[in-house]
Amino acid sequence: MLFSPGQSFTYTANPGRVIFGHGTIAQLPDEIERLGLKRMLVLSTPFQRSEAEKLAQRIGDKAADIFAGAVMHTPVNVTQDAVAVVNALGADGVVAIGGGSTTGLGKAIALRTGLPQIVVPTTYAGSEMTPILGETSDGTKTTRSDPAILPEVVIYDVDLTLGLPPMLSGTSGINAIAHAVEALYARDRNPVISLMALEGISALSGALPTINHNPSDRDARAAALYGAWLCGICLGAVGMALHHKLCHVIGGTFDLPHAETHTIILPHALAYNAPAIPEAWQQLQSVLGDDPALALHQLARKVGAPHGLGAIGMPEEGIDEATGRAFANPYWNPRPLEENPIRQLIARAWQGAPPAKD
């Protein structure tokens, strides 16, 4: 039982409509109609423009145009360009298809304009379930939370994930697992979210190796998307800690790929916190085995993830800068931050070494 007698907690359920299954993209026109929208701006990355074009064809004259300029870390200047397009078109809503980059752009537009948004995820990022937005300006990533950021509708179509490459599936899935891991030891954790966290971790950790061997396995794809949904709820419901702080600092500073950064850092951040989270550690053992931090490191290897921050573009001399930035703005963590252990954590993550509990 995840509830402890005498435990006090507050649980707030974020509003929002979720549609899940195979072929659910067919329900998009009905959802646009239900919201009373008539001029939708379709969002995507440049790489997924063809998917945006198919989506625009599906909604017909409700598609005002396509903005295929979403990029990772949601740069403010890109958002400003997109808002200008929204205003020029007189768009009354946005629909984002893709991963965290496109979802982030849709959220940033919604925050600035008040327009409703529909998200059609094609990865396992999970950010579509949160009222959280991370934006980058001048090499600094800042995060905010606001009810206006939360999408009105999320359509999970398992079929749209079948083409996600195995390695990207793996890193995107471990990125989602990170939300659930930190939810288990969040300062404002509660038993409802803890149940979702463990279920999400179990679903994803079981599905990702299968997807790596057989990307067309529909059952594994469904389990992974289900797990990502649950992990996304965790991210939107409780606070995060050291892992997410490090990922935002390091990813934003060195312009590193988001999912890969989360995948590499997660085992090390969990190992750092291990001495301060005995209850969460035991819960994680129930789904990951005796050493959850090492299990996550090994899972990253199984899905073919890059072996360290150095392999995805972080310079070795950036270790000291990242350490300093990790202390720049105070934030809660179950274990107090200590400069030398944090530096060692980042150095191990840069090298691609296994996690170590100090």
mmCIF file of C-alpha atoms in Angstrom:
data_model
loop_
_atom_site.group_PDB
_atom_site.id
_atom_site.type_symbol
_atom_site.label_atom_id
_atom_site.label_comp_id
_atom_site.label_asym_id
_atom_site.label_seq_id
_atom_site.Cartn_x
_atom_site.Cartn_y
_atom_site.Cartn_z
ATOM 1 C CA MET A 1 0.000 0.000 0.000
ATOM 2 C CA LEU A 2 1.361 3.398 -0.987
ATOM 3 C CA PHE A 3 -0.655 5.235 1.671
ATOM 4 C CA SER A 4 0.883 5.524 5.124
ATOM 5 C CA PRO A 5 -1.532 5.884 8.072
ATOM 6 C CA GLY A 6 -1.289 9.409 9.351
ATOM 7 C CA GLN A 7 -0.061 10.719 5.997
ATOM 8 C CA SER A 8 -1.491 14.077 4.916
ATOM 9 C CA PHE A 9 -1.575 15.167 1.289
ATOM 10 C CA THR A 10 -3.268 17.407 -1.250
ATOM 11 C CA TYR A 11 -4.254 16.048 -4.642
ATOM 12 C CA THR A 12 -5.366 18.331 -7.467
ATOM 13 C CA ALA A 13 -6.489 16.794 -10.758
ATOM 14 C CA ASN A 14 -5.651 18.931 -13.782
ATOM 15 C CA PRO A 15 -8.587 19.413 -16.163
ATOM 16 C CA GLY A 16 -8.286 18.159 -19.703
ATOM 17 C CA ARG A 17 -9.713 15.616 -22.089
ATOM 18 C CA VAL A 18 -7.716 12.526 -23.137
ATOM 19 C CA ILE A 19 -8.571 10.234 -26.044
ATOM 20 C CA PHE A 20 -6.475 7.049 -26.244
ATOM 21 C CA GLY A 21 -6.352 4.110 -28.634
ATOM 22 C CA HIS A 22 -5.544 2.975 -32.158
ATOM 23 C CA GLY A 23 -6.707 5.237 -35.006
ATOM 24 C CA THR A 24 -7.951 7.939 -32.625
ATOM 25 C CA ILE A 25 -6.633 10.717 -34.889
ATOM 26 C CA ALA A 26 -9.909 10.217 -36.770
ATOM 27 C CA GLN A 27 -11.650 11.937 -33.853
ATOM 28 C CA LEU A 28 -9.717 15.193 -34.314
ATOM 29 C CA PRO A 29 -12.355 16.927 -36.500
ATOM 30 C CA ASP A 30 -15.032 16.120 -33.916
ATOM 31 C CA GLU A 31 -12.884 17.546 -31.124
ATOM 32 C CA ILE A 32 -12.317 20.762 -33.056
ATOM 33 C CA GLU A 33 -16.055 20.999 -33.629
ATOM 34 C CA ARG A 34 -16.752 20.303 -29.949
ATOM 35 C CA LEU A 35 -14.531 23.240 -28.971
ATOM 36 C CA GLY A 36 -16.267 25.490 -31.492
ATOM 37 C CA LEU A 37 -13.062 26.255 -33.398
ATOM 38 C CA LYS A 38 -12.896 27.224 -37.050
ATOM 39 C CA ARG A 39 -9.335 28.353 -37.883
ATOM 40 C CA MET A 40 -6.633 26.071 -36.511
ATOM 41 C CA LEU A 41 -2.921 26.727 -36.890
ATOM 42 C CA VAL A 42 -1.186 23.344 -37.256
ATOM 43 C CA LEU A 43 2.206 23.129 -35.536
ATOM 44 C CA SER A 44 5.147 20.797 -36.140
ATOM 45 C CA THR A 45 8.908 20.690 -36.386
ATOM 46 C CA PRO A 46 10.467 21.102 -39.842
ATOM 47 C CA PHE A 47 11.201 17.358 -39.817
ATOM 48 C CA GLN A 48 7.536 16.477 -39.229
ATOM 49 C CA ARG A 49 6.038 18.901 -41.711
ATOM 50 C CA SER A 50 4.636 16.015 -43.787
ATOM 51 C CA GLU A 51 2.711 14.797 -40.724
ATOM 52 C CA ALA A 52 1.372 18.308 -40.214
ATOM 53 C CA GLU A 53 0.247 18.411 -43.842
ATOM 54 C CA LYS A 54 -1.641 15.131 -43.449
ATOM 55 C CA LEU A 55 -3.292 16.455 -40.302
ATOM 56 C CA ALA A 56 -4.256 19.689 -42.067
ATOM 57 C CA GLN A 57 -5.835 17.675 -44.873
ATOM 58 C CA ARG A 58 -7.781 15.675 -42.297
ATOM 59 C CA ILE A 59 -9.399 18.778 -40.786
ATOM 60 C CA GLY A 60 -9.999 20.418 -44.177
ATOM 61 C CA ASP A 61 -11.160 24.029 -44.129
ATOM 62 C CA LYS A 62 -10.625 24.201 -40.360
ATOM 63 C CA ALA A 63 -6.859 24.350 -41.065
ATOM 64 C CA ALA A 64 -5.830 27.988 -41.390
ATOM 65 C CA ASP A 65 -2.168 27.176 -42.119
ATOM 66 C CA ILE A 66 0.884 25.211 -40.986
ATOM 67 C CA PHE A 67 3.746 26.548 -38.877
ATOM 68 C CA ALA A 68 6.530 23.973 -39.110
ATOM 69 C CA GLY A 69 9.111 25.885 -37.106
ATOM 70 C CA ALA A 70 9.063 24.215 -33.682
ATOM 71 C CA VAL A 71 12.507 23.436 -32.274
ATOM 72 C CA MET A 72 13.768 21.968 -29.006
ATOM 73 C CA HIS A 73 13.882 24.021 -25.796
ATOM 74 C CA THR A 74 11.096 26.348 -27.087
ATOM 75 C CA PRO A 75 13.154 29.464 -27.954
ATOM 76 C CA VAL A 76 11.234 32.655 -27.246
ATOM 77 C CA ASN A 77 12.078 34.128 -30.662
ATOM 78 C CA VAL A 78 10.426 31.160 -32.423
ATOM 79 C CA THR A 79 7.326 31.589 -30.265
ATOM 80 C CA GLN A 80 7.184 35.268 -31.193
ATOM 81 C CA ASP A 81 7.295 34.357 -34.889
ATOM 82 C CA ALA A 82 4.500 31.820 -34.397
ATOM 83 C CA VAL A 83 2.329 34.292 -32.485
ATOM 84 C CA ALA A 84 2.753 36.758 -35.335
ATOM 85 C CA VAL A 85 1.439 34.085 -37.723
ATOM 86 C CA VAL A 86 -1.495 33.394 -35.376
ATOM 87 C CA ASN A 87 -2.419 37.069 -35.352
ATOM 88 C CA ALA A 88 -2.024 37.479 -39.104
ATOM 89 C CA LEU A 89 -4.269 34.489 -39.803
ATOM 90 C CA GLY A 90 -6.845 35.241 -37.136
ATOM 91 C CA ALA A 91 -6.413 31.688 -35.865
ATOM 92 C CA ASP A 92 -8.734 30.687 -33.019
ATOM 93 C CA GLY A 93 -6.853 27.557 -31.894
ATOM 94 C CA VAL A 94 -3.690 25.510 -32.371
ATOM 95 C CA VAL A 95 -3.149 21.813 -32.903
ATOM 96 C CA ALA A 96 0.347 20.443 -32.287
ATOM 97 C CA ILE A 97 1.533 17.157 -33.748
ATOM 98 C CA GLY A 98 4.874 15.732 -32.663
ATOM 99 C CA GLY A 99 6.964 15.533 -29.531
ATOM 100 C CA GLY A 100 7.954 17.868 -26.742
ATOM 101 C CA SER A 101 9.277 20.612 -29.023
ATOM 102 C CA THR A 102 5.980 21.048 -30.845
ATOM 103 C CA THR A 103 3.944 20.653 -27.667
ATOM 104 C CA GLY A 104 6.101 23.324 -26.052
ATOM 105 C CA LEU A 105 5.471 25.738 -28.897
ATOM 106 C CA GLY A 106 1.717 25.173 -28.673
ATOM 107 C CA LYS A 107 1.817 25.850 -24.936
ATOM 108 C CA ALA A 108 3.873 29.009 -25.411
ATOM 109 C CA ILE A 109 1.384 30.303 -27.985
ATOM 110 C CA ALA A 110 -1.571 29.453 -25.741
ATOM 111 C CA LEU A 111 0.003 31.260 -22.796
ATOM 112 C CA ARG A 112 0.481 34.439 -24.822
ATOM 113 C CA THR A 113 -2.810 34.406 -26.713
ATOM 114 C CA GLY A 114 -5.282 32.445 -24.588
ATOM 115 C CA LEU A 115 -6.090 30.194 -27.558
ATOM 116 C CA PRO A 116 -7.235 26.614 -26.923
ATOM 117 C CA GLN A 117 -4.856 23.863 -27.951
ATOM 118 C CA ILE A 118 -5.109 20.248 -29.018
ATOM 119 C CA VAL A 119 -2.030 18.028 -28.860
ATOM 120 C CA VAL A 120 -1.415 14.883 -30.896
ATOM 121 C CA PRO A 121 1.749 13.322 -29.420
ATOM 122 C CA THR A 122 3.958 11.114 -31.570
ATOM 123 C CA THR A 123 6.613 10.507 -28.890
ATOM 124 C CA TYR A 124 6.566 9.598 -25.206
ATOM 125 C CA ALA A 125 7.565 13.021 -23.834
ATOM 126 C CA GLY A 126 4.526 13.386 -21.560
ATOM 127 C CA SER A 127 4.654 17.174 -21.420
ATOM 128 C CA GLU A 128 1.252 17.367 -23.106
ATOM 129 C CA MET A 129 -0.333 16.453 -19.764
ATOM 130 C CA THR A 130 1.191 19.337 -17.835
ATOM 131 C CA PRO A 131 0.561 23.034 -17.195
ATOM 132 C CA ILE A 132 4.350 23.518 -17.330
ATOM 133 C CA LEU A 133 6.333 25.384 -19.979
ATOM 134 C CA GLY A 134 10.110 25.576 -20.331
ATOM 135 C CA GLU A 135 11.421 28.344 -22.599
ATOM 136 C CA THR A 136 14.920 29.340 -23.665
ATOM 137 C CA SER A 137 16.284 32.822 -24.240
ATOM 138 C CA ASP A 138 19.958 33.798 -24.581
ATOM 139 C CA GLY A 139 21.099 30.334 -23.532
ATOM 140 C CA THR A 140 19.066 30.287 -20.320
ATOM 141 C CA LYS A 141 16.085 27.992 -19.817
ATOM 142 C CA THR A 142 13.307 29.113 -17.490
ATOM 143 C CA THR A 143 10.273 27.134 -16.398
ATOM 144 C CA ARG A 144 6.845 28.324 -15.380
ATOM 145 C CA SER A 145 3.529 26.747 -14.463
ATOM 146 C CA ASP A 146 0.144 28.240 -15.277
ATOM 147 C CA PRO A 147 -3.332 26.718 -15.847
ATOM 148 C CA ALA A 148 -3.440 28.548 -19.182
ATOM 149 C CA ILE A 149 -0.579 26.337 -20.394
ATOM 150 C CA LEU A 150 -2.476 23.045 -20.053
ATOM 151 C CA PRO A 151 -3.848 21.697 -23.368
ATOM 152 C CA GLU A 152 -7.608 21.301 -23.610
ATOM 153 C CA VAL A 153 -7.467 17.988 -25.497
ATOM 154 C CA VAL A 154 -4.788 15.331 -25.968
ATOM 155 C CA ILE A 155 -5.294 12.650 -28.603
ATOM 156 C CA TYR A 156 -3.068 9.603 -28.126
ATOM 157 C CA ASP A 157 -3.032 7.492 -31.266
ATOM 158 C CA VAL A 158 -0.799 4.442 -30.875
ATOM 159 C CA ASP A 159 -0.580 4.073 -34.648
ATOM 160 C CA LEU A 160 1.206 7.438 -34.933
ATOM 161 C CA THR A 161 4.079 6.130 -32.781
ATOM 162 C CA LEU A 162 4.812 3.056 -34.922
ATOM 163 C CA GLY A 163 7.268 5.017 -37.067
ATOM 164 C CA LEU A 164 9.203 6.476 -34.141
ATOM 165 C CA PRO A 165 12.795 5.165 -34.509
ATOM 166 C CA PRO A 166 13.812 2.636 -31.833
ATOM 167 C CA MET A 167 16.548 4.770 -30.231
ATOM 168 C CA LEU A 168 14.355 7.853 -30.106
ATOM 169 C CA SER A 169 11.545 5.712 -28.717
ATOM 170 C CA GLY A 170 13.903 4.601 -25.965
ATOM 171 C CA THR A 171 15.193 8.024 -24.971
ATOM 172 C CA SER A 172 11.733 9.576 -25.196
ATOM 173 C CA GLY A 173 10.382 6.798 -22.991
ATOM 174 C CA ILE A 174 13.116 7.169 -20.378
ATOM 175 C CA ASN A 175 12.484 10.907 -20.403
ATOM 176 C CA ALA A 176 8.891 10.062 -19.405
ATOM 177 C CA ILE A 177 10.102 7.624 -16.737
ATOM 178 C CA ALA A 178 12.090 10.489 -15.199
ATOM 179 C CA HIS A 179 8.854 12.355 -14.448
ATOM 180 C CA ALA A 180 7.487 9.376 -12.552
ATOM 181 C CA VAL A 181 10.713 8.660 -10.679
ATOM 182 C CA GLU A 182 10.879 12.170 -9.265
ATOM 183 C CA ALA A 183 7.150 12.145 -8.510
ATOM 184 C CA LEU A 184 7.748 9.301 -6.033
ATOM 185 C CA TYR A 185 9.924 11.489 -3.824
ATOM 186 C CA ALA A 186 8.374 14.884 -4.606
ATOM 187 C CA ARG A 187 7.825 17.177 -1.653
ATOM 188 C CA ASP A 188 4.094 17.280 -2.488
ATOM 189 C CA ARG A 189 3.770 13.600 -3.451
ATOM 190 C CA ASN A 190 0.519 11.787 -2.821
ATOM 191 C CA PRO A 191 -0.630 8.159 -3.114
ATOM 192 C CA VAL A 192 -2.723 8.741 -6.238
ATOM 193 C CA ILE A 193 0.226 10.077 -8.217
ATOM 194 C CA SER A 194 2.541 7.442 -6.743
ATOM 195 C CA LEU A 195 0.228 4.719 -8.070
ATOM 196 C CA MET A 196 0.358 6.292 -11.527
ATOM 197 C CA ALA A 197 4.116 6.717 -11.295
ATOM 198 C CA LEU A 198 4.816 3.067 -10.564
ATOM 199 C CA GLU A 199 2.374 1.885 -13.211
ATOM 200 C CA GLY A 200 3.917 4.227 -15.763
ATOM 201 C CA ILE A 201 7.491 3.142 -14.962
ATOM 202 C CA SER A 202 6.481 -0.518 -15.135
ATOM 203 C CA ALA A 203 4.717 -0.100 -18.484
ATOM 204 C CA LEU A 204 7.557 1.824 -20.121
ATOM 205 C CA SER A 205 10.478 -0.164 -18.729
ATOM 206 C CA GLY A 206 8.813 -3.345 -19.950
ATOM 207 C CA ALA A 207 7.865 -2.024 -23.387
ATOM 208 C CA LEU A 208 10.979 -0.113 -24.462
ATOM 209 C CA PRO A 209 13.342 -3.095 -24.916
ATOM 210 C CA THR A 210 10.662 -4.860 -26.976
ATOM 211 C CA ILE A 211 10.255 -1.782 -29.172
ATOM 212 C CA ASN A 212 14.016 -1.639 -29.650
ATOM 213 C CA HIS A 213 13.966 -5.191 -31.048
ATOM 214 C CA ASN A 214 10.643 -4.920 -32.886
ATOM 215 C CA PRO A 215 9.508 -1.324 -33.528
ATOM 216 C CA SER A 216 6.258 -2.554 -35.086
ATOM 217 C CA ASP A 217 5.085 -4.433 -31.992
ATOM 218 C CA ARG A 218 1.667 -2.831 -31.488
ATOM 219 C CA ASP A 219 1.175 -4.154 -27.968
ATOM 220 C CA ALA A 220 4.514 -2.743 -26.828
ATOM 221 C CA ARG A 221 3.764 0.567 -28.539
ATOM 222 C CA ALA A 222 0.405 0.766 -26.768
ATOM 223 C CA ALA A 223 1.990 -0.036 -23.406
ATOM 224 C CA ALA A 224 4.680 2.605 -23.917
ATOM 225 C CA LEU A 225 2.182 5.316 -24.858
ATOM 226 C CA TYR A 226 -0.013 4.355 -21.908
ATOM 227 C CA GLY A 227 3.000 4.617 -19.618
ATOM 228 C CA ALA A 228 3.982 7.964 -21.097
ATOM 229 C CA TRP A 229 0.488 9.309 -20.440
ATOM 230 C CA LEU A 230 0.678 8.287 -16.782
ATOM 231 C CA CYS A 231 4.168 9.722 -16.379
ATOM 232 C CA GLY A 232 3.008 12.970 -17.948
ATOM 233 C CA ILE A 233 0.224 13.224 -15.380
ATOM 234 C CA CYS A 234 2.868 12.842 -12.666
ATOM 235 C CA LEU A 235 4.923 15.691 -14.098
ATOM 236 C CA GLY A 236 1.894 17.959 -14.165
ATOM 237 C CA ALA A 237 0.655 17.102 -10.681
ATOM 238 C CA VAL A 238 3.648 17.333 -8.327
ATOM 239 C CA GLY A 239 6.965 19.151 -8.135
ATOM 240 C CA MET A 240 10.194 17.824 -9.551
ATOM 241 C CA ALA A 241 13.701 17.958 -8.068
ATOM 242 C CA LEU A 242 17.408 17.609 -8.897
ATOM 243 C CA HIS A 243 17.078 15.556 -12.063
ATOM 244 C CA HIS A 244 14.818 18.015 -13.862
ATOM 245 C CA LYS A 245 16.838 20.993 -12.646
ATOM 246 C CA LEU A 246 20.056 19.510 -14.014
ATOM 247 C CA CYS A 247 18.443 18.624 -17.329
ATOM 248 C CA HIS A 248 17.064 22.130 -17.800
ATOM 249 C CA VAL A 249 20.361 23.745 -16.833
ATOM 250 C CA ILE A 250 22.596 21.475 -18.901
ATOM 251 C CA GLY A 251 20.249 21.104 -21.871
ATOM 252 C CA GLY A 252 19.542 24.821 -22.094
ATOM 253 C CA THR A 253 23.140 25.924 -21.573
ATOM 254 C CA PHE A 254 24.717 23.597 -24.129
ATOM 255 C CA ASP A 255 21.718 23.186 -26.469
ATOM 256 C CA LEU A 256 21.609 19.421 -25.978
ATOM 257 C CA PRO A 257 18.809 17.136 -27.224
ATOM 258 C CA HIS A 258 16.136 16.981 -24.547
ATOM 259 C CA ALA A 259 15.258 13.286 -24.333
ATOM 260 C CA GLU A 260 18.862 12.121 -24.548
ATOM 261 C CA THR A 261 19.869 14.529 -21.777
ATOM 262 C CA HIS A 262 17.152 13.157 -19.483
ATOM 263 C CA THR A 263 18.110 9.590 -20.323
ATOM 264 C CA ILE A 264 21.765 10.105 -19.468
ATOM 265 C CA ILE A 265 21.295 12.115 -16.265
ATOM 266 C CA LEU A 266 18.399 10.199 -14.658
ATOM 267 C CA PRO A 267 20.362 7.232 -13.223
ATOM 268 C CA HIS A 268 22.952 9.575 -11.716
ATOM 269 C CA ALA A 269 20.424 11.971 -10.173
ATOM 270 C CA LEU A 270 18.517 9.041 -8.690
ATOM 271 C CA ALA A 271 21.710 7.553 -7.246
ATOM 272 C CA TYR A 272 22.612 10.911 -5.701
ATOM 273 C CA ASN A 273 19.243 11.121 -3.971
ATOM 274 C CA ALA A 274 19.123 7.441 -2.957
ATOM 275 C CA PRO A 275 20.325 7.931 0.655
ATOM 276 C CA ALA A 276 17.529 10.455 1.294
ATOM 277 C CA ILE A 277 14.624 8.539 -0.288
ATOM 278 C CA PRO A 278 14.444 5.046 1.302
ATOM 279 C CA GLU A 279 10.676 4.721 0.789
ATOM 280 C CA ALA A 280 10.754 5.760 -2.880
ATOM 281 C CA TRP A 281 13.821 3.569 -3.449
ATOM 282 C CA GLN A 282 11.934 0.550 -2.127
ATOM 283 C CA GLN A 283 8.952 1.378 -4.351
ATOM 284 C CA LEU A 284 11.231 1.629 -7.373
ATOM 285 C CA GLN A 285 12.784 -1.715 -6.515
ATOM 286 C CA SER A 286 9.337 -3.278 -6.925
ATOM 287 C CA VAL A 287 9.333 -2.358 -10.631
ATOM 288 C CA LEU A 288 13.029 -2.007 -11.549
ATOM 289 C CA GLY A 289 14.893 -4.485 -9.329
ATOM 290 C CA ASP A 290 17.455 -4.277 -6.538
ATOM 291 C CA ASP A 291 19.343 -1.217 -7.839
ATOM 292 C CA PRO A 292 16.900 1.084 -9.674
ATOM 293 C CA ALA A 293 19.585 3.602 -10.672
ATOM 294 C CA LEU A 294 21.744 0.923 -12.279
ATOM 295 C CA ALA A 295 18.634 -0.619 -13.891
ATOM 296 C CA LEU A 296 17.843 2.705 -15.577
ATOM 297 C CA HIS A 297 21.445 3.013 -16.766
ATOM 298 C CA GLN A 298 21.219 -0.494 -18.215
ATOM 299 C CA LEU A 299 17.839 0.263 -19.805
ATOM 300 C CA ALA A 300 19.449 3.186 -21.601
ATOM 301 C CA ARG A 301 22.073 0.808 -22.975
ATOM 302 C CA LYS A 302 19.410 -1.671 -24.093
ATOM 303 C CA VAL A 303 17.591 0.973 -26.157
ATOM 304 C CA GLY A 304 20.796 2.243 -27.773
ATOM 305 C CA ALA A 305 20.935 5.635 -26.068
ATOM 306 C CA PRO A 306 24.123 7.740 -26.282
ATOM 307 C CA HIS A 307 26.599 6.818 -23.552
ATOM 308 C CA GLY A 308 27.241 10.214 -21.999
ATOM 309 C CA LEU A 309 26.717 13.958 -22.180
ATOM 310 C CA GLY A 310 30.016 14.235 -24.033
ATOM 311 C CA ALA A 311 28.575 12.053 -26.792
ATOM 312 C CA ILE A 312 25.689 14.472 -27.408
ATOM 313 C CA GLY A 313 27.706 17.681 -27.546
ATOM 314 C CA MET A 314 28.536 18.895 -24.034
ATOM 315 C CA PRO A 315 32.185 19.985 -23.783
ATOM 316 C CA GLU A 316 34.222 18.557 -20.921
ATOM 317 C CA GLU A 317 35.058 22.050 -19.713
ATOM 318 C CA GLY A 318 31.311 22.607 -19.304
ATOM 319 C CA ILE A 319 31.244 20.338 -16.234
ATOM 320 C CA ASP A 320 32.315 23.170 -13.932
ATOM 321 C CA GLU A 321 29.915 25.648 -15.539
ATOM 322 C CA ALA A 322 27.034 23.198 -15.185
ATOM 323 C CA THR A 323 27.919 22.614 -11.545
ATOM 324 C CA GLY A 324 27.848 26.331 -10.834
ATOM 325 C CA ARG A 325 24.542 26.812 -12.611
ATOM 326 C CA ALA A 326 22.995 23.948 -10.657
ATOM 327 C CA PHE A 327 23.387 26.081 -7.538
ATOM 328 C CA ALA A 328 22.307 29.385 -9.126
ATOM 329 C CA ASN A 329 18.618 29.280 -8.166
ATOM 330 C CA PRO A 330 17.542 27.504 -4.966
ATOM 331 C CA TYR A 331 15.106 24.618 -5.394
ATOM 332 C CA TRP A 332 13.868 21.757 -3.263
ATOM 333 C CA ASN A 333 15.564 18.371 -3.360
ATOM 334 C CA PRO A 334 15.273 15.489 -0.860
ATOM 335 C CA ARG A 335 19.043 15.498 -0.372
ATOM 336 C CA PRO A 336 20.774 18.853 0.154
ATOM 337 C CA LEU A 337 22.989 19.866 -2.739
ATOM 338 C CA GLU A 338 26.719 19.421 -2.147
ATOM 339 C CA GLU A 339 29.079 20.933 -4.666
ATOM 340 C CA ASN A 340 31.678 18.183 -4.977
ATOM 341 C CA PRO A 341 29.187 15.279 -5.220
ATOM 342 C CA ILE A 342 27.128 17.246 -7.767
ATOM 343 C CA ARG A 343 30.256 17.862 -9.830
ATOM 344 C CA GLN A 344 31.107 14.165 -9.651
ATOM 345 C CA LEU A 345 27.553 13.318 -10.729
ATOM 346 C CA ILE A 346 27.836 15.566 -13.789
ATOM 347 C CA ALA A 347 31.307 14.241 -14.590
ATOM 348 C CA ARG A 348 30.079 10.630 -14.517
ATOM 349 C CA ALA A 349 27.131 11.576 -16.713
ATOM 350 C CA TRP A 350 29.521 13.303 -19.136
ATOM 351 C CA GLN A 351 31.710 10.190 -19.287
ATOM 352 C CA GLY A 352 28.814 7.749 -19.613
ATOM 353 C CA ALA A 353 29.950 5.875 -16.510
ATOM 354 C CA PRO A 354 27.541 3.837 -14.358
ATOM 355 C CA PRO A 355 25.794 5.721 -11.526
ATOM 356 C CA ALA A 356 27.355 5.699 -8.073
ATOM 357 C CA LYS A 357 25.714 6.246 -4.704
ATOM 358 C CA ASP A 358 27.979 8.578 -2.704
#
